[in-house]
XYZ file of C-alpha atoms in Angstrom:
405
model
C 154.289 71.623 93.379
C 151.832 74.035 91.932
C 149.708 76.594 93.897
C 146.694 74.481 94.703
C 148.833 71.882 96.044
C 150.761 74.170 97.725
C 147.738 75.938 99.533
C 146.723 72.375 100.579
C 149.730 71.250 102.096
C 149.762 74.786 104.404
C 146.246 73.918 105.592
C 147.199 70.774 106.771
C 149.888 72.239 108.891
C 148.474 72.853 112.240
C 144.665 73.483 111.531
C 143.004 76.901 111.847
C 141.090 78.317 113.905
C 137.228 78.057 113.510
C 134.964 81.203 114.056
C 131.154 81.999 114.400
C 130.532 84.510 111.643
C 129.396 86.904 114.798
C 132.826 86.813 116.192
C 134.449 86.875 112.878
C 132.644 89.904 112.101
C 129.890 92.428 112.723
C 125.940 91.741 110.588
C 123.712 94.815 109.263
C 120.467 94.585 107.789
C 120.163 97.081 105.059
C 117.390 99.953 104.275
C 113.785 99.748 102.615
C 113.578 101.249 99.307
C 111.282 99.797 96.517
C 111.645 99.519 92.874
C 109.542 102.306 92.575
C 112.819 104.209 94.070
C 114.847 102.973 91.367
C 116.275 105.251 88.748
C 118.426 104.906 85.548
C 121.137 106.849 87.247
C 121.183 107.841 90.728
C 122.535 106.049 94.079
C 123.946 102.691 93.389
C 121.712 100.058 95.002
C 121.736 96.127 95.292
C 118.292 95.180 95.530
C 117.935 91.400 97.529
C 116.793 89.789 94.858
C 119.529 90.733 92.167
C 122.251 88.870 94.516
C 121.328 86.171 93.144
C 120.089 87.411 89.908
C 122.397 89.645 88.449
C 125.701 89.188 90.769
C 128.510 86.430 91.094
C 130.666 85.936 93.941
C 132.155 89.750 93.922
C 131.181 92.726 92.275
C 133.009 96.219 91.510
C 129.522 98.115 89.882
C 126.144 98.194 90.804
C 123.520 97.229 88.030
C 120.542 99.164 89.769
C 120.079 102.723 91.207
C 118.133 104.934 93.572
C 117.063 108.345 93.741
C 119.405 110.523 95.340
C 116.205 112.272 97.500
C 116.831 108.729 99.314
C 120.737 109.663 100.460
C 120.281 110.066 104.000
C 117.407 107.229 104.496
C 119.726 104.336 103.240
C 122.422 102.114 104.304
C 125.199 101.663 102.833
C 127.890 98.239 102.330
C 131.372 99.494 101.995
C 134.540 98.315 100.137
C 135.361 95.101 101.378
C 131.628 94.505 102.700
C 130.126 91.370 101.840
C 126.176 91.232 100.651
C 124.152 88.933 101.683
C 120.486 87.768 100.630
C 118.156 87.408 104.033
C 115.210 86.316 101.726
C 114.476 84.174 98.634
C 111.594 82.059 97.193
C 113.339 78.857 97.960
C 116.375 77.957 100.515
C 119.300 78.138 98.182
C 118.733 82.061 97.218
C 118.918 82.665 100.963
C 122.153 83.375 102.234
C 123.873 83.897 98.526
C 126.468 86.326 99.033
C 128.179 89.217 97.197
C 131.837 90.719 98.353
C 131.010 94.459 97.161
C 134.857 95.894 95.976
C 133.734 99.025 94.194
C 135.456 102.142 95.106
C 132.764 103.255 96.696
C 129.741 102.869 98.921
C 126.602 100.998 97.627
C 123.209 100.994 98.979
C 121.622 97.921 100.144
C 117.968 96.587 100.379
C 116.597 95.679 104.184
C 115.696 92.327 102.974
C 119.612 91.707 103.043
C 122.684 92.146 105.433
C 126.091 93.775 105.106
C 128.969 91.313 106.822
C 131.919 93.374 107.153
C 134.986 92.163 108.884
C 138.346 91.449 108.695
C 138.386 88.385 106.443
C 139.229 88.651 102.615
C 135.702 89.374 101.836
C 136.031 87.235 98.412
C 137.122 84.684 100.404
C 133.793 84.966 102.506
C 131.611 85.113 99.616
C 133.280 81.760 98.316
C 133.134 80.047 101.453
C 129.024 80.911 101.285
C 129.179 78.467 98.223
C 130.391 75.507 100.077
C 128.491 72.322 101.112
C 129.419 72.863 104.728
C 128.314 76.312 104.795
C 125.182 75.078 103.125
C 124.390 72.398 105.560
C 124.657 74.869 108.402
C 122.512 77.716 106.793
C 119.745 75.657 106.190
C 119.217 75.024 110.189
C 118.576 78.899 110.544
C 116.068 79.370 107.634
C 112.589 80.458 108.199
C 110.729 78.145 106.209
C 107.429 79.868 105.097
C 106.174 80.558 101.980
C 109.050 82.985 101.604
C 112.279 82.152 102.729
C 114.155 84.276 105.565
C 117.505 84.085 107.236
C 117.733 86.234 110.377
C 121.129 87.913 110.623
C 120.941 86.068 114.228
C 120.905 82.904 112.502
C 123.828 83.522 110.255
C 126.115 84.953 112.978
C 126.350 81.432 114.511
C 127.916 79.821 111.653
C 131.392 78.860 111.712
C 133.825 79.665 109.236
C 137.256 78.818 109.180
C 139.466 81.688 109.775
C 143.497 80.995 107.670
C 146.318 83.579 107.412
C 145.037 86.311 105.663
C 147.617 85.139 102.681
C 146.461 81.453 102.449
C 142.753 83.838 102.205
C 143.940 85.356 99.495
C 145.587 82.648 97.586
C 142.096 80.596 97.633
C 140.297 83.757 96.437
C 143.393 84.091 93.412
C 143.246 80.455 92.381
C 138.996 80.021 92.579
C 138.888 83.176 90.523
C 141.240 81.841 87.750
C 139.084 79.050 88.036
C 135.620 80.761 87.689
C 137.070 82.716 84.889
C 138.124 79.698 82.820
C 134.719 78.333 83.180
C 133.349 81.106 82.185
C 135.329 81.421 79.461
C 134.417 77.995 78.328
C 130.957 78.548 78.698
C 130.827 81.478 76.459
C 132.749 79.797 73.625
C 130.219 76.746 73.908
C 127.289 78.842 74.382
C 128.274 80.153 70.516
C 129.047 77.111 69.557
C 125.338 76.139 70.105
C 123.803 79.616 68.891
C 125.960 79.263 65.591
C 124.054 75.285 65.660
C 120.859 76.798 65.924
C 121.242 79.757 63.425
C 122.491 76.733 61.128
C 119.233 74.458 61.957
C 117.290 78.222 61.393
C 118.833 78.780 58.369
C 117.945 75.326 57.051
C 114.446 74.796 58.321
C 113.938 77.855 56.653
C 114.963 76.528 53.505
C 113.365 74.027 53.559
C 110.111 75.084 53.985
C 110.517 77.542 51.177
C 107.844 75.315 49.440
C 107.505 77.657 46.388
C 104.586 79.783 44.968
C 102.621 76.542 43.398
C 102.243 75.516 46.720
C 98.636 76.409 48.079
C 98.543 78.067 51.613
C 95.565 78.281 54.041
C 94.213 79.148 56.843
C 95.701 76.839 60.886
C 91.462 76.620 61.224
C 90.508 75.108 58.680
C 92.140 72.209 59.142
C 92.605 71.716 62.951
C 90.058 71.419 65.983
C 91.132 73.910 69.056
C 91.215 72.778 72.355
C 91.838 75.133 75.332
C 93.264 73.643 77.888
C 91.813 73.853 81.651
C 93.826 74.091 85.297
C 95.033 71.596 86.897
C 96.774 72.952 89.804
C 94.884 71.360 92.583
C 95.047 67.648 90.800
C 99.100 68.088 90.759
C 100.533 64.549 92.475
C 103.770 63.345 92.674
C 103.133 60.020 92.369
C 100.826 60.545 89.257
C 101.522 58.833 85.591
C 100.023 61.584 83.623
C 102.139 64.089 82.620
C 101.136 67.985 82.761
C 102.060 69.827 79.470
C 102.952 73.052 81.028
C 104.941 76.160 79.159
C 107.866 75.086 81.253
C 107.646 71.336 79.803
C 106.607 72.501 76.465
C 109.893 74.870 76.146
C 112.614 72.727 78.564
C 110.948 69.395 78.031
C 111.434 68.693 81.645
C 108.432 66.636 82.943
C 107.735 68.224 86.799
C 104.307 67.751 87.536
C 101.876 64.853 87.382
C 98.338 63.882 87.854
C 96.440 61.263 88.744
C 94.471 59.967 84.770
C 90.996 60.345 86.693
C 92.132 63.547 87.468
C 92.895 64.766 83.701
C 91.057 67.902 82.736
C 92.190 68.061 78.948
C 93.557 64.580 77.906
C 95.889 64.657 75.215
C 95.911 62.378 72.510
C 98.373 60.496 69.791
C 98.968 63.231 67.129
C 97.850 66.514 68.628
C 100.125 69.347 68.980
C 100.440 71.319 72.152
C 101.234 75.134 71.840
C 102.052 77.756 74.702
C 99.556 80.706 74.467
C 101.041 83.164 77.186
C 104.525 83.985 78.234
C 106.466 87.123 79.570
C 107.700 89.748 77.209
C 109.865 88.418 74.757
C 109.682 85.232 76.701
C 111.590 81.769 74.755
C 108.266 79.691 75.485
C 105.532 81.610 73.132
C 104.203 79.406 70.682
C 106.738 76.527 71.442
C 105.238 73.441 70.416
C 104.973 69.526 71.311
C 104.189 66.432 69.466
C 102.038 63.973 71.420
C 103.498 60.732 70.211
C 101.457 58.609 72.715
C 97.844 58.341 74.213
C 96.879 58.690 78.055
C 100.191 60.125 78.849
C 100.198 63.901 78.457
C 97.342 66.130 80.092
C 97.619 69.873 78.501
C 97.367 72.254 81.398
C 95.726 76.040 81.207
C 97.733 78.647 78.954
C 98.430 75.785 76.420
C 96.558 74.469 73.695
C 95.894 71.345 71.562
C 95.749 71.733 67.837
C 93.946 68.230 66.715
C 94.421 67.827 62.228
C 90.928 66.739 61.340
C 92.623 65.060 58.267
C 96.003 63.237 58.437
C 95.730 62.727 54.918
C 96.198 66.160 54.513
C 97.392 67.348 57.205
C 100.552 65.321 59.028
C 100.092 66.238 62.810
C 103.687 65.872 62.624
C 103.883 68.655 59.691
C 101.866 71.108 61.640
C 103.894 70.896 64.660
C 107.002 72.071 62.678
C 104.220 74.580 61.172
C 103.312 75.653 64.220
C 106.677 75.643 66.079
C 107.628 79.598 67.230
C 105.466 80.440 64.283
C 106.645 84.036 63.339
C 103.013 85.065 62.644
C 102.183 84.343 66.494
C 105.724 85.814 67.555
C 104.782 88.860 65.901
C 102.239 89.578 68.970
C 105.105 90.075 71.482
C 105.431 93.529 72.020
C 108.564 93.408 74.335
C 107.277 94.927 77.008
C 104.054 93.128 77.997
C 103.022 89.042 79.422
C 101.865 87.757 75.630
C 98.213 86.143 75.584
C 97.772 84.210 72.291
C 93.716 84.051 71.294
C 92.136 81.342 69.592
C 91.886 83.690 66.659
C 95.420 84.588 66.534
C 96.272 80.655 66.319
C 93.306 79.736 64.384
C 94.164 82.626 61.665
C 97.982 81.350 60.891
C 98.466 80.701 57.149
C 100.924 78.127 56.398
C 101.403 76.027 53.726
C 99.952 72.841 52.590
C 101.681 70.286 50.625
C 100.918 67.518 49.095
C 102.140 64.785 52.374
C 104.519 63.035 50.868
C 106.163 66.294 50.570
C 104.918 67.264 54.061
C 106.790 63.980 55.213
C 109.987 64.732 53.477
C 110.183 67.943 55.062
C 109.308 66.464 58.587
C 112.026 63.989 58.507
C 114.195 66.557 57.105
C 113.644 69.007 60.330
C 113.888 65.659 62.709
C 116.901 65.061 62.057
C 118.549 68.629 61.905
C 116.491 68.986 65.186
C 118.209 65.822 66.765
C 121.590 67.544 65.482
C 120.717 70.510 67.736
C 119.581 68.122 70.381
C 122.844 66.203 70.496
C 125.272 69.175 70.643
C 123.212 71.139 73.656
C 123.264 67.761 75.586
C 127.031 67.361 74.679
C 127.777 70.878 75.662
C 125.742 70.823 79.097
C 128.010 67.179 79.785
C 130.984 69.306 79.000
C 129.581 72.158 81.331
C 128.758 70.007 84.158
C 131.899 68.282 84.230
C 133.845 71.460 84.894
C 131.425 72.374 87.499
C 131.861 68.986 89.561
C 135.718 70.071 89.357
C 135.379 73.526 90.132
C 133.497 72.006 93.688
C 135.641 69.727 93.931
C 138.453 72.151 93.887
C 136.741 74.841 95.870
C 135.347 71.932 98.643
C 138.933 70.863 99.397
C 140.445 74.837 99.290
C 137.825 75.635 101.544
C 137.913 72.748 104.105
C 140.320 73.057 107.470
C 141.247 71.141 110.358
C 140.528 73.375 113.215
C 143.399 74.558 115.626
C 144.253 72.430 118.431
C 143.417 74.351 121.929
């Protein structure tokens, strides 16, 4: 019998007993400091907002820190503490929890609590994670624009309280688990960066055209549309399609509108192209191929470049033209939101083939692009499969009978 099995069997025997969190353990709500207070070395701090950012289930370093001025104004989680987000922008970030085992004390933000106890605190933070703990958390949130979970709220919810050993064996075996997954991740995550170089590598070759091909200028052979807002047209049950920077760069279709409502219709052969994104942000000057009319509308901060010639210009060969175009890349500065001008799109050289050379290269780029394509969706299968069995796993660890009276 190995050690899963064997931690199943002992929490069949007998049931456990079944806490509120507030009898389990005492609540804290942390200290106001802003990121104003934060310093490159200093106090270390968990801001709310990096729990579930920048932390996993437990944590031994701090990634943020505060000015030492602040010492006496602050509270602090200790070893064995576990972190907990009061506030997010949507339900799941509230309540995501951090078991703090540092060696020593870390600062915490007052938009979050400390829970300290006598529970594994590990063991806490993984039991936050489950379905059950889930269901019960969302009764308790505040839900306004922002998210908030009163430490009131929290202390009702039951946990389920094992032998401190049984605790620790779910925290050993989860871990292993976690860290396998991880592991996995990484190696397919370079898997599919070594894919990508590769598809780099070759796109670049190919469209190494040679010096007797003549280059010019994006404008003068494309018409420029900027797109307008559509924020307040949005509708679920609309068939148009918003091209958004998030649609453009995932190609995840979340927003609709109404066609009487489209404010920049998008037609059969245009090209969308993000003009703004955050510094050094994976969306500038992504592009999209329109391959149908009346279902895409291009929404503000994208554009539609419109080849007044096909026969000499494919749409299709300006989109891979186009397509995180170093020349527009080169405006992202790293530290500022990018805004792409007309100008700066407008001005692109590229060159220009004869088409059935542009069409040659097109079907070239398809088909190393459906490569890529095929491997990401093969490696996020692969991915999600060992996160269904990681819950599955952690569901059934995590899941007693309670303790007869």
């Amino acid at each position: 019998m190995n050690e899963i099995e064997q931690l199943l069997a002992e929490r069949r025997r007998g049931g456990v007993e079944i806490m509120t969190l507030g009898e389990a353990g005492t609540f804290a709500r942390g200290r106001r400091f802003t990121k104003a207070d934060m310093v490159k070395d200093g106090i270390p701090c968990i801001h709310y907002g990096e729990i579930y950012t920048e932390y996993g289930v437990s944590a031994r370093t701090s990634v943020s820190y505060v000015r030492e001025d602040l010492r006496d104004q602050l509270r602090y989680a200790r070893p064995g503490d576990v972190i907990v987000a009061g506030v997010g922008e949507t339900v799941e970030d509230v309540g995501k929890a951090v078991a703090w085992l540092g060696e020593g004390e870390v600062a915490i933000h007052d938009d979050s609590f400390l829970f300290r106890s006598e529970l594994d605190p590990t063991y806490v933070s993984y039991y936050f994670q489950t379905r059950s703990f889930q269901a019960k958390k969302n009764q308790h949130v505040a839900r306004a624009k922002v998210k908030r979970l009163s430490s009131s709220g929290i202390s009702r919810i039951t946990i389920p309280v094992p032998p401190l050993e049984i605790q620790r064996g779910i925290v050993r075996i989860l871990d292993s688990m976690t860290e396998l997954q991880a592991e996995l991740q990484a190696e397919l995550q370079a898997e599919l960066q070594a894919r990508t170089r590769q598809y780099g590598h070759y796109r670049d070759q190919v469209l190494c055209l040679g010096p007797s091909v003549p280059i010019g200028q994006v404008g003068d052979f494309v018409d420029f549309f900027n797109a307008r807002a559509h924020e307040k047209f949005v509708d679920p049950a609309g068939t148009v399609a918003l091209m958004t920077a998030r649609f453009i760069s995932r190609g995840e279709a979340n927003r609709f509108v109404q066609p009487e409502d489209v404010q920049t219709p998008a037609y059969e052969g245009d090209v969308a192209l993000v003009m703004s994104d955050l510094p050094k942000g994976k969306a500038l000057a992504k592009t999209f191929y329109v391959d149908s009319d009346n279902a895409y509308a291009a929404n503000q901060r994208v554009c539609l470049l419109r080849s007044r010639d096909a026969r000499v210009l494919l749409p299709r060969f300006l989109h891979r033209m186009m397509d995180r175009n170093p020349q527009l890349l080169a405006y992202n500065n790293g530290m500022d939101q990018t805004h792409l001008k007309k100008n700066d799109i407008l001005e692109v050289r590229i060159p220009i083939p004869p088409t059935e050379v542009q069409e040659r290269v097109v079907t070239i780029l398809d088909h190393l692009e459906s490569v890529s394509v095929e491997l990401a969706s093969g490696i996020a299968s692969e991915l999600s499969a060992r996160r269904e069995q990681y819950e599955y796993y952690r569901e059934r660890l995590l899941t007693f009978e309670e303790k007869a009276a």
